Amino acid sequence: MTGTPPRTPPAPAAGAPLKRSFIGDLRMKVIYRILAVAVALVVAAAAVVAGLVWSGSAEQPGEERPGQIAAPSTAAPSSGPASSAATTTAAASPTAASPTPESSPTPDGSAVKAALADPRVPELPADKRLGRLPGKAYSTKSRVRDEKSGVSLIRFGKPWKPYGASPFATRQVLPAARGAGHRAMLVSCPVPTLVQATPKDTALLAARWTLNHHPEGGRISWVASQPTEDGWLLAYKVVYKVKGKTRSSMAAVALTEVSGKKPALVFMTIPDSQRARWRDINTAMASISPI
């Protein structure tokens, strides 16, 4: 008996598409890309959750935000028992730790000794009033009010004119003179030197300081030294060389005590090429008054 032959599956119809699984249709490159995106989304979600947990813990009462640092103490470090006592006093009194005001006197005289050791500055003469200097007297009712220094003084008319004040509080100048070596000026400002126990000593330091505003190598020769109603006046010549030729300027400083401020300084200098204006020094120094 012959067996029944096995059944052969029917051949697909011509032109019919073959059926495949969805995964089989995708290329491996595409599958890797999908997996990478999925992993990135999972990592980002984990980071957001962690950030929320950290932020919540930092906001608990009594805790600081991360990164916040307390400001350091302004107290100076202690160097021993004396410093500790000073720190304790400063804590009890806010003004006790304040730096020494610039207007506090230095009565030990060390600054004056240093000034007189300068070969450009001779010993102060015995008190002597400023005499009438060469030139014609000038009078005007116009005034310059120096609020910063606490004084007022004369405002000269032509040929004097106001000029850029810096580094002073006020400044008036004459036209530049050929060969003078510097420009004549009348200025005011709070005294730029250490304040001494007496106005006379402070004026001495101020006079030495004014050499910075004269030609290099200038030396002082005193003309007058006198008390004023509110301070002290020093008048002097400054001798120097300009292009090998000896020249000079007449100058003066007036120190005026001002309530609640450093003393005010009025400084004036006029070169010898404008000698006809030297009398203006008398006028300017006599015009100074506290505001």
PDB file of C-alpha atoms in Angstrom:
ATOM      1  CA  MET A   1       0.000   0.000   0.000  1.00  0.00           C
ATOM      2  CA  THR A   2       1.461   3.143  -1.074  1.00  0.00           C
ATOM      3  CA  GLY A   3       1.605   6.000   1.502  1.00  0.00           C
ATOM      4  CA  THR A   4       0.030   9.370   1.033  1.00  0.00           C
ATOM      5  CA  PRO A   5       2.661  11.845  -0.186  1.00  0.00           C
ATOM      6  CA  PRO A   6       3.369  14.791   2.185  1.00  0.00           C
ATOM      7  CA  ARG A   7       1.511  17.971   1.530  1.00  0.00           C
ATOM      8  CA  THR A   8       3.551  20.732   0.109  1.00  0.00           C
ATOM      9  CA  PRO A   9       2.531  24.186   1.322  1.00  0.00           C
ATOM     10  CA  PRO A  10       1.082  26.254  -1.408  1.00  0.00           C
ATOM     11  CA  ALA A  11       3.435  28.679  -3.046  1.00  0.00           C
ATOM     12  CA  PRO A  12       2.630  32.316  -2.390  1.00  0.00           C
ATOM     13  CA  ALA A  13       0.910  34.118  -5.068  1.00  0.00           C
ATOM     14  CA  ALA A  14       3.123  36.024  -7.393  1.00  0.00           C
ATOM     15  CA  GLY A  15       3.632  39.665  -6.282  1.00  0.00           C
ATOM     16  CA  ALA A  16       2.339  39.180  -2.686  1.00  0.00           C
ATOM     17  CA  PRO A  17       4.589  40.883   0.007  1.00  0.00           C
ATOM     18  CA  LEU A  18       6.419  38.741   2.491  1.00  0.00           C
ATOM     19  CA  LYS A  19       5.397  39.199   6.197  1.00  0.00           C
ATOM     20  CA  ARG A  20       8.275  40.029   8.625  1.00  0.00           C
ATOM     21  CA  SER A  21       8.411  41.001  12.320  1.00  0.00           C
ATOM     22  CA  PHE A  22       8.601  44.756  13.237  1.00  0.00           C
ATOM     23  CA  ILE A  23      11.950  44.365  15.032  1.00  0.00           C
ATOM     24  CA  GLY A  24      13.382  42.506  12.139  1.00  0.00           C
ATOM     25  CA  ASP A  25      12.561  45.420   9.866  1.00  0.00           C
ATOM     26  CA  LEU A  26      14.608  47.893  11.952  1.00  0.00           C
ATOM     27  CA  ARG A  27      18.280  48.330  11.401  1.00  0.00           C
ATOM     28  CA  MET A  28      20.554  47.910  14.404  1.00  0.00           C
ATOM     29  CA  LYS A  29      21.750  51.547  14.140  1.00  0.00           C
ATOM     30  CA  VAL A  30      18.210  52.814  14.673  1.00  0.00           C
ATOM     31  CA  ILE A  31      17.705  50.495  17.632  1.00  0.00           C
ATOM     32  CA  TYR A  32      20.875  51.801  19.360  1.00  0.00           C
ATOM     33  CA  ARG A  33      19.723  55.399  18.856  1.00  0.00           C
ATOM     34  CA  ILE A  34      16.355  54.716  20.481  1.00  0.00           C
ATOM     35  CA  LEU A  35      18.030  53.037  23.441  1.00  0.00           C
ATOM     36  CA  ALA A  36      20.431  56.003  23.901  1.00  0.00           C
ATOM     37  CA  VAL A  37      17.534  58.489  23.984  1.00  0.00           C
ATOM     38  CA  ALA A  38      15.709  56.378  26.537  1.00  0.00           C
ATOM     39  CA  VAL A  39      18.747  56.189  28.804  1.00  0.00           C
ATOM     40  CA  ALA A  40      19.262  59.995  28.587  1.00  0.00           C
ATOM     41  CA  LEU A  41      15.658  60.627  29.613  1.00  0.00           C
ATOM     42  CA  VAL A  42      16.030  58.338  32.618  1.00  0.00           C
ATOM     43  CA  VAL A  43      19.250  60.096  33.761  1.00  0.00           C
ATOM     44  CA  ALA A  44      17.696  63.573  33.402  1.00  0.00           C
ATOM     45  CA  ALA A  45      14.665  62.567  35.428  1.00  0.00           C
ATOM     46  CA  ALA A  46      16.907  61.186  38.181  1.00  0.00           C
ATOM     47  CA  ALA A  47      18.921  64.458  38.300  1.00  0.00           C
ATOM     48  CA  VAL A  48      15.747  66.571  38.643  1.00  0.00           C
ATOM     49  CA  VAL A  49      14.522  64.444  41.522  1.00  0.00           C
ATOM     50  CA  ALA A  50      17.909  64.636  43.271  1.00  0.00           C
ATOM     51  CA  GLY A  51      17.992  68.431  42.861  1.00  0.00           C
ATOM     52  CA  LEU A  52      14.577  68.845  44.413  1.00  0.00           C
ATOM     53  CA  VAL A  53      15.572  66.692  47.384  1.00  0.00           C
ATOM     54  CA  TRP A  54      18.829  68.700  47.920  1.00  0.00           C
ATOM     55  CA  SER A  55      17.092  72.064  47.633  1.00  0.00           C
ATOM     56  CA  GLY A  56      14.447  71.022  50.116  1.00  0.00           C
ATOM     57  CA  SER A  57      17.022  69.948  52.682  1.00  0.00           C
ATOM     58  CA  ALA A  58      18.966  73.240  52.360  1.00  0.00           C
ATOM     59  CA  GLU A  59      15.864  75.271  53.092  1.00  0.00           C
ATOM     60  CA  GLN A  60      15.287  73.704  56.488  1.00  0.00           C
ATOM     61  CA  PRO A  61      15.011  76.269  59.356  1.00  0.00           C
ATOM     62  CA  GLY A  62      18.331  77.226  60.883  1.00  0.00           C
ATOM     63  CA  GLU A  63      20.370  76.105  57.859  1.00  0.00           C
ATOM     64  CA  GLU A  64      22.213  78.224  55.307  1.00  0.00           C
ATOM     65  CA  ARG A  65      21.963  77.893  51.583  1.00  0.00           C
ATOM     66  CA  PRO A  66      24.913  76.051  50.062  1.00  0.00           C
ATOM     67  CA  GLY A  67      27.683  78.486  49.131  1.00  0.00           C
ATOM     68  CA  GLN A  68      26.770  81.167  51.685  1.00  0.00           C
ATOM     69  CA  ILE A  69      29.727  82.142  53.897  1.00  0.00           C
ATOM     70  CA  ALA A  70      29.497  84.365  56.941  1.00  0.00           C
ATOM     71  CA  ALA A  71      31.411  87.663  56.641  1.00  0.00           C
ATOM     72  CA  PRO A  72      34.706  87.710  58.553  1.00  0.00           C
ATOM     73  CA  SER A  73      34.901  89.718  61.749  1.00  0.00           C
ATOM     74  CA  THR A  74      36.309  93.246  61.379  1.00  0.00           C
ATOM     75  CA  ALA A  75      38.082  93.025  64.729  1.00  0.00           C
ATOM     76  CA  ALA A  76      41.878  93.026  64.515  1.00  0.00           C
ATOM     77  CA  PRO A  77      43.592  89.767  65.553  1.00  0.00           C
ATOM     78  CA  SER A  78      44.709  89.641  69.161  1.00  0.00           C
ATOM     79  CA  SER A  79      48.438  89.770  69.818  1.00  0.00           C
ATOM     80  CA  GLY A  80      48.312  89.367  73.581  1.00  0.00           C
ATOM     81  CA  PRO A  81      46.491  90.492  76.718  1.00  0.00           C
ATOM     82  CA  ALA A  82      46.665  94.166  75.796  1.00  0.00           C
ATOM     83  CA  SER A  83      45.097  93.498  72.397  1.00  0.00           C
ATOM     84  CA  SER A  84      42.391  91.391  74.010  1.00  0.00           C
ATOM     85  CA  ALA A  85      41.512  94.229  76.370  1.00  0.00           C
ATOM     86  CA  ALA A  86      41.392  96.684  73.490  1.00  0.00           C
ATOM     87  CA  THR A  87      39.110  94.357  71.529  1.00  0.00           C
ATOM     88  CA  THR A  88      36.787  94.024  74.515  1.00  0.00           C
ATOM     89  CA  THR A  89      36.648  97.815  74.894  1.00  0.00           C
ATOM     90  CA  ALA A  90      35.941  98.241  71.191  1.00  0.00           C
ATOM     91  CA  ALA A  91      33.058  95.783  71.409  1.00  0.00           C
ATOM     92  CA  ALA A  92      31.569  97.697  74.322  1.00  0.00           C
ATOM     93  CA  SER A  93      31.960 101.090  72.636  1.00  0.00           C
ATOM     94  CA  PRO A  94      31.591 101.328  68.795  1.00  0.00           C
ATOM     95  CA  THR A  95      33.646 104.529  68.630  1.00  0.00           C
ATOM     96  CA  ALA A  96      36.563 103.159  70.623  1.00  0.00           C
ATOM     97  CA  ALA A  97      37.878 101.151  67.642  1.00  0.00           C
ATOM     98  CA  SER A  98      37.661 104.072  65.217  1.00  0.00           C
ATOM     99  CA  PRO A  99      40.980 105.075  63.619  1.00  0.00           C
ATOM    100  CA  THR A 100      42.667 108.191  64.924  1.00  0.00           C
ATOM    101  CA  PRO A 101      41.209 111.209  63.068  1.00  0.00           C
ATOM    102  CA  GLU A 102      43.589 112.941  60.680  1.00  0.00           C
ATOM    103  CA  SER A 103      43.064 116.158  62.604  1.00  0.00           C
ATOM    104  CA  SER A 104      44.353 114.676  65.859  1.00  0.00           C
ATOM    105  CA  PRO A 105      47.520 116.501  66.930  1.00  0.00           C
ATOM    106  CA  THR A 106      50.912 114.804  67.132  1.00  0.00           C
ATOM    107  CA  PRO A 107      52.433 116.800  70.025  1.00  0.00           C
ATOM    108  CA  ASP A 108      55.648 114.763  70.249  1.00  0.00           C
ATOM    109  CA  GLY A 109      57.211 117.089  67.664  1.00  0.00           C
ATOM    110  CA  SER A 110      58.713 114.285  65.577  1.00  0.00           C
ATOM    111  CA  ALA A 111      57.172 115.582  62.345  1.00  0.00           C
ATOM    112  CA  VAL A 112      58.496 119.081  63.014  1.00  0.00           C
ATOM    113  CA  LYS A 113      61.970 117.717  63.749  1.00  0.00           C
ATOM    114  CA  ALA A 114      61.881 115.808  60.481  1.00  0.00           C
ATOM    115  CA  ALA A 115      60.859 118.967  58.597  1.00  0.00           C
ATOM    116  CA  LEU A 116      63.636 121.036  60.140  1.00  0.00           C
ATOM    117  CA  ALA A 117      66.135 118.288  59.294  1.00  0.00           C
ATOM    118  CA  ASP A 118      65.309 118.960  55.644  1.00  0.00           C
ATOM    119  CA  PRO A 119      68.107 121.214  54.277  1.00  0.00           C
ATOM    120  CA  ARG A 120      65.504 123.117  52.268  1.00  0.00           C
ATOM    121  CA  VAL A 121      63.703 124.287  55.435  1.00  0.00           C
ATOM    122  CA  PRO A 122      65.505 126.598  57.922  1.00  0.00           C
ATOM    123  CA  GLU A 123      64.555 127.147  61.557  1.00  0.00           C
ATOM    124  CA  LEU A 124      61.526 129.359  62.034  1.00  0.00           C
ATOM    125  CA  PRO A 125      62.397 132.978  62.831  1.00  0.00           C
ATOM    126  CA  ALA A 126      61.158 134.928  65.813  1.00  0.00           C
ATOM    127  CA  ASP A 127      57.583 136.115  65.328  1.00  0.00           C
ATOM    128  CA  LYS A 128      57.528 138.862  62.717  1.00  0.00           C
ATOM    129  CA  ARG A 129      54.568 140.421  60.934  1.00  0.00           C
ATOM    130  CA  LEU A 130      54.275 140.380  57.178  1.00  0.00           C
ATOM    131  CA  GLY A 131      55.095 143.799  55.773  1.00  0.00           C
ATOM    132  CA  ARG A 132      53.676 145.455  52.673  1.00  0.00           C
ATOM    133  CA  LEU A 133      54.913 143.604  49.601  1.00  0.00           C
ATOM    134  CA  PRO A 134      55.664 145.263  46.215  1.00  0.00           C
ATOM    135  CA  GLY A 135      52.749 146.047  43.940  1.00  0.00           C
ATOM    136  CA  LYS A 136      49.409 147.780  43.986  1.00  0.00           C
ATOM    137  CA  ALA A 137      46.666 146.851  46.445  1.00  0.00           C
ATOM    138  CA  TYR A 138      43.591 145.264  44.918  1.00  0.00           C
ATOM    139  CA  SER A 139      40.177 145.321  46.573  1.00  0.00           C
ATOM    140  CA  THR A 140      36.932 143.575  45.684  1.00  0.00           C
ATOM    141  CA  LYS A 141      33.821 142.363  47.440  1.00  0.00           C
ATOM    142  CA  SER A 142      33.759 139.098  45.471  1.00  0.00           C
ATOM    143  CA  ARG A 143      34.396 136.034  47.606  1.00  0.00           C
ATOM    144  CA  VAL A 144      35.197 132.351  47.148  1.00  0.00           C
ATOM    145  CA  ARG A 145      33.376 130.118  49.598  1.00  0.00           C
ATOM    146  CA  ASP A 146      35.268 126.901  50.260  1.00  0.00           C
ATOM    147  CA  GLU A 147      32.764 124.607  51.952  1.00  0.00           C
ATOM    148  CA  LYS A 148      35.167 121.678  52.017  1.00  0.00           C
ATOM    149  CA  SER A 149      37.824 123.588  53.955  1.00  0.00           C
ATOM    150  CA  GLY A 150      35.433 125.745  55.954  1.00  0.00           C
ATOM    151  CA  VAL A 151      36.798 129.173  54.950  1.00  0.00           C
ATOM    152  CA  SER A 152      36.067 131.946  52.501  1.00  0.00           C
ATOM    153  CA  LEU A 153      38.585 134.218  50.800  1.00  0.00           C
ATOM    154  CA  ILE A 154      38.875 136.881  48.151  1.00  0.00           C
ATOM    155  CA  ARG A 155      38.001 136.179  44.540  1.00  0.00           C
ATOM    156  CA  PHE A 156      40.402 138.254  42.470  1.00  0.00           C
ATOM    157  CA  GLY A 157      39.389 139.824  39.167  1.00  0.00           C
ATOM    158  CA  LYS A 158      41.521 139.945  36.017  1.00  0.00           C
ATOM    159  CA  PRO A 159      44.289 139.037  35.389  1.00  0.00           C
ATOM    160  CA  TRP A 160      43.510 136.385  38.004  1.00  0.00           C
ATOM    161  CA  LYS A 161      40.983 133.758  37.001  1.00  0.00           C
ATOM    162  CA  PRO A 162      39.436 130.610  38.519  1.00  0.00           C
ATOM    163  CA  TYR A 163      41.088 127.404  37.396  1.00  0.00           C
ATOM    164  CA  GLY A 164      40.502 123.657  37.779  1.00  0.00           C
ATOM    165  CA  ALA A 165      40.708 123.156  41.530  1.00  0.00           C
ATOM    166  CA  SER A 166      42.016 119.569  41.756  1.00  0.00           C
ATOM    167  CA  PRO A 167      43.911 118.515  43.821  1.00  0.00           C
ATOM    168  CA  PHE A 168      42.866 121.548  45.901  1.00  0.00           C
ATOM    169  CA  ALA A 169      39.393 122.672  46.911  1.00  0.00           C
ATOM    170  CA  THR A 170      39.615 126.072  45.158  1.00  0.00           C
ATOM    171  CA  ARG A 171      42.220 127.594  42.850  1.00  0.00           C
ATOM    172  CA  GLN A 172      42.832 130.951  41.166  1.00  0.00           C
ATOM    173  CA  VAL A 173      45.772 131.551  38.828  1.00  0.00           C
ATOM    174  CA  LEU A 174      47.617 134.305  36.984  1.00  0.00           C
ATOM    175  CA  PRO A 175      48.514 133.911  33.298  1.00  0.00           C
ATOM    176  CA  ALA A 176      51.627 131.788  32.821  1.00  0.00           C
ATOM    177  CA  ALA A 177      54.826 133.862  32.780  1.00  0.00           C
ATOM    178  CA  ARG A 178      57.692 132.900  30.486  1.00  0.00           C
ATOM    179  CA  GLY A 179      60.738 131.511  32.279  1.00  0.00           C
ATOM    180  CA  ALA A 180      59.028 131.547  35.679  1.00  0.00           C
ATOM    181  CA  GLY A 181      59.295 127.807  36.223  1.00  0.00           C
ATOM    182  CA  HIS A 182      55.777 127.557  37.634  1.00  0.00           C
ATOM    183  CA  ARG A 183      52.448 129.372  37.595  1.00  0.00           C
ATOM    184  CA  ALA A 184      51.252 131.878  40.196  1.00  0.00           C
ATOM    185  CA  MET A 185      48.287 130.541  42.138  1.00  0.00           C
ATOM    186  CA  LEU A 186      46.057 131.063  45.138  1.00  0.00           C
ATOM    187  CA  VAL A 187      44.544 127.840  46.500  1.00  0.00           C
ATOM    188  CA  SER A 188      42.648 126.546  49.513  1.00  0.00           C
ATOM    189  CA  CYS A 189      42.152 123.054  50.909  1.00  0.00           C
ATOM    190  CA  PRO A 190      42.074 121.158  54.198  1.00  0.00           C
ATOM    191  CA  VAL A 191      45.680 121.078  55.438  1.00  0.00           C
ATOM    192  CA  PRO A 192      47.313 118.090  53.690  1.00  0.00           C
ATOM    193  CA  THR A 193      49.874 117.402  56.427  1.00  0.00           C
ATOM    194  CA  LEU A 194      49.835 115.988  59.946  1.00  0.00           C
ATOM    195  CA  VAL A 195      48.158 118.342  62.385  1.00  0.00           C
ATOM    196  CA  GLN A 196      50.514 119.397  65.173  1.00  0.00           C
ATOM    197  CA  ALA A 197      49.955 120.562  68.728  1.00  0.00           C
ATOM    198  CA  THR A 198      50.166 124.232  67.644  1.00  0.00           C
ATOM    199  CA  PRO A 199      48.993 126.008  64.470  1.00  0.00           C
ATOM    200  CA  LYS A 200      52.522 127.384  64.053  1.00  0.00           C
ATOM    201  CA  ASP A 201      54.035 123.906  63.788  1.00  0.00           C
ATOM    202  CA  THR A 202      51.292 122.740  61.433  1.00  0.00           C
ATOM    203  CA  ALA A 203      51.923 125.789  59.253  1.00  0.00           C
ATOM    204  CA  LEU A 204      55.616 124.876  59.150  1.00  0.00           C
ATOM    205  CA  LEU A 205      54.807 121.405  57.798  1.00  0.00           C
ATOM    206  CA  ALA A 206      52.425 122.960  55.273  1.00  0.00           C
ATOM    207  CA  ALA A 207      55.104 125.385  54.057  1.00  0.00           C
ATOM    208  CA  ARG A 208      57.491 122.505  53.507  1.00  0.00           C
ATOM    209  CA  TRP A 209      54.752 120.644  51.620  1.00  0.00           C
ATOM    210  CA  THR A 210      54.306 123.594  49.244  1.00  0.00           C
ATOM    211  CA  LEU A 211      57.816 122.985  47.886  1.00  0.00           C
ATOM    212  CA  ASN A 212      56.138 120.238  45.857  1.00  0.00           C
ATOM    213  CA  HIS A 213      54.403 123.044  43.924  1.00  0.00           C
ATOM    214  CA  HIS A 214      57.576 124.983  43.175  1.00  0.00           C
ATOM    215  CA  PRO A 215      60.383 124.119  40.745  1.00  0.00           C
ATOM    216  CA  GLU A 216      62.635 121.287  41.868  1.00  0.00           C
ATOM    217  CA  GLY A 217      65.448 122.227  44.218  1.00  0.00           C
ATOM    218  CA  GLY A 218      63.579 125.113  45.835  1.00  0.00           C
ATOM    219  CA  ARG A 219      64.725 126.312  49.263  1.00  0.00           C
ATOM    220  CA  ILE A 220      62.770 128.365  51.769  1.00  0.00           C
ATOM    221  CA  SER A 221      63.880 131.735  53.131  1.00  0.00           C
ATOM    222  CA  TRP A 222      61.507 133.020  55.825  1.00  0.00           C
ATOM    223  CA  VAL A 223      59.985 136.496  55.496  1.00  0.00           C
ATOM    224  CA  ALA A 224      57.315 136.517  58.218  1.00  0.00           C
ATOM    225  CA  SER A 225      55.865 134.357  60.967  1.00  0.00           C
ATOM    226  CA  GLN A 226      52.851 135.678  62.835  1.00  0.00           C
ATOM    227  CA  PRO A 227      49.731 134.559  64.689  1.00  0.00           C
ATOM    228  CA  THR A 228      46.348 135.331  63.149  1.00  0.00           C
ATOM    229  CA  GLU A 229      42.937 135.480  64.759  1.00  0.00           C
ATOM    230  CA  ASP A 230      42.233 131.808  63.987  1.00  0.00           C
ATOM    231  CA  GLY A 231      45.638 130.273  63.264  1.00  0.00           C
ATOM    232  CA  TRP A 232      49.085 131.117  61.920  1.00  0.00           C
ATOM    233  CA  LEU A 233      50.654 132.811  58.885  1.00  0.00           C
ATOM    234  CA  LEU A 234      54.069 132.097  57.359  1.00  0.00           C
ATOM    235  CA  ALA A 235      55.462 134.107  54.451  1.00  0.00           C
ATOM    236  CA  TYR A 236      58.643 133.106  52.652  1.00  0.00           C
ATOM    237  CA  LYS A 237      60.664 133.222  49.477  1.00  0.00           C
ATOM    238  CA  VAL A 238      61.417 130.047  47.570  1.00  0.00           C
ATOM    239  CA  VAL A 239      64.725 130.212  45.692  1.00  0.00           C
ATOM    240  CA  TYR A 240      65.432 127.776  42.846  1.00  0.00           C
ATOM    241  CA  LYS A 241      67.046 127.541  39.435  1.00  0.00           C
ATOM    242  CA  VAL A 242      65.326 127.541  36.052  1.00  0.00           C
ATOM    243  CA  LYS A 243      67.592 126.606  33.129  1.00  0.00           C
ATOM    244  CA  GLY A 244      70.627 127.410  35.247  1.00  0.00           C
ATOM    245  CA  LYS A 245      69.351 130.872  36.244  1.00  0.00           C
ATOM    246  CA  THR A 246      68.513 131.642  39.876  1.00  0.00           C
ATOM    247  CA  ARG A 247      64.869 132.583  40.269  1.00  0.00           C
ATOM    248  CA  SER A 248      62.512 133.014  43.219  1.00  0.00           C
ATOM    249  CA  SER A 249      58.874 133.174  44.211  1.00  0.00           C
ATOM    250  CA  MET A 250      57.150 134.977  47.046  1.00  0.00           C
ATOM    251  CA  ALA A 251      54.818 132.607  48.893  1.00  0.00           C
ATOM    252  CA  ALA A 252      52.680 132.362  52.013  1.00  0.00           C
ATOM    253  CA  VAL A 253      50.606 129.811  53.879  1.00  0.00           C
ATOM    254  CA  ALA A 254      47.830 130.681  56.308  1.00  0.00           C
ATOM    255  CA  LEU A 255      46.503 128.015  58.629  1.00  0.00           C
ATOM    256  CA  THR A 256      42.978 128.595  59.971  1.00  0.00           C
ATOM    257  CA  GLU A 257      41.389 126.523  62.721  1.00  0.00           C
ATOM    258  CA  VAL A 258      37.914 125.352  61.698  1.00  0.00           C
ATOM    259  CA  SER A 259      35.371 123.896  64.089  1.00  0.00           C
ATOM    260  CA  GLY A 260      34.746 120.195  63.507  1.00  0.00           C
ATOM    261  CA  LYS A 261      37.204 119.911  60.615  1.00  0.00           C
ATOM    262  CA  LYS A 262      40.880 119.728  59.851  1.00  0.00           C
ATOM    263  CA  PRO A 263      42.430 123.197  59.779  1.00  0.00           C
ATOM    264  CA  ALA A 264      42.043 125.008  56.482  1.00  0.00           C
ATOM    265  CA  LEU A 265      45.121 125.905  54.458  1.00  0.00           C
ATOM    266  CA  VAL A 266      45.345 128.871  52.098  1.00  0.00           C
ATOM    267  CA  PHE A 267      48.517 128.849  50.010  1.00  0.00           C
ATOM    268  CA  MET A 268      49.685 131.496  47.555  1.00  0.00           C
ATOM    269  CA  THR A 269      52.793 131.738  45.407  1.00  0.00           C
ATOM    270  CA  ILE A 270      53.823 134.281  42.740  1.00  0.00           C
ATOM    271  CA  PRO A 271      57.096 134.043  40.754  1.00  0.00           C
ATOM    272  CA  ASP A 272      59.530 136.960  40.592  1.00  0.00           C
ATOM    273  CA  SER A 273      58.672 137.567  36.926  1.00  0.00           C
ATOM    274  CA  GLN A 274      55.270 138.769  38.231  1.00  0.00           C
ATOM    275  CA  ARG A 275      56.692 140.710  41.159  1.00  0.00           C
ATOM    276  CA  ALA A 276      54.226 143.533  40.487  1.00  0.00           C
ATOM    277  CA  ARG A 277      51.477 141.216  41.820  1.00  0.00           C
ATOM    278  CA  TRP A 278      53.206 140.309  45.104  1.00  0.00           C
ATOM    279  CA  ARG A 279      50.999 142.751  46.995  1.00  0.00           C
ATOM    280  CA  ASP A 280      48.098 140.397  46.197  1.00  0.00           C
ATOM    281  CA  ILE A 281      49.565 138.074  48.843  1.00  0.00           C
ATOM    282  CA  ASN A 282      48.885 140.718  51.520  1.00  0.00           C
ATOM    283  CA  THR A 283      45.342 141.108  50.216  1.00  0.00           C
ATOM    284  CA  ALA A 284      44.605 137.395  50.028  1.00  0.00           C
ATOM    285  CA  MET A 285      45.977 136.510  53.453  1.00  0.00           C
ATOM    286  CA  ALA A 286      44.013 139.367  55.085  1.00  0.00           C
ATOM    287  CA  SER A 287      40.790 138.205  53.399  1.00  0.00           C
ATOM    288  CA  ILE A 288      40.591 134.745  54.983  1.00  0.00           C
ATOM    289  CA  SER A 289      37.741 134.075  57.404  1.00  0.00           C
ATOM    290  CA  PRO A 290      36.029 130.924  58.713  1.00  0.00           C
ATOM    291  CA  ILE A 291      32.621 130.173  57.228  1.00  0.00           C
TER     292      ILE A 291
END
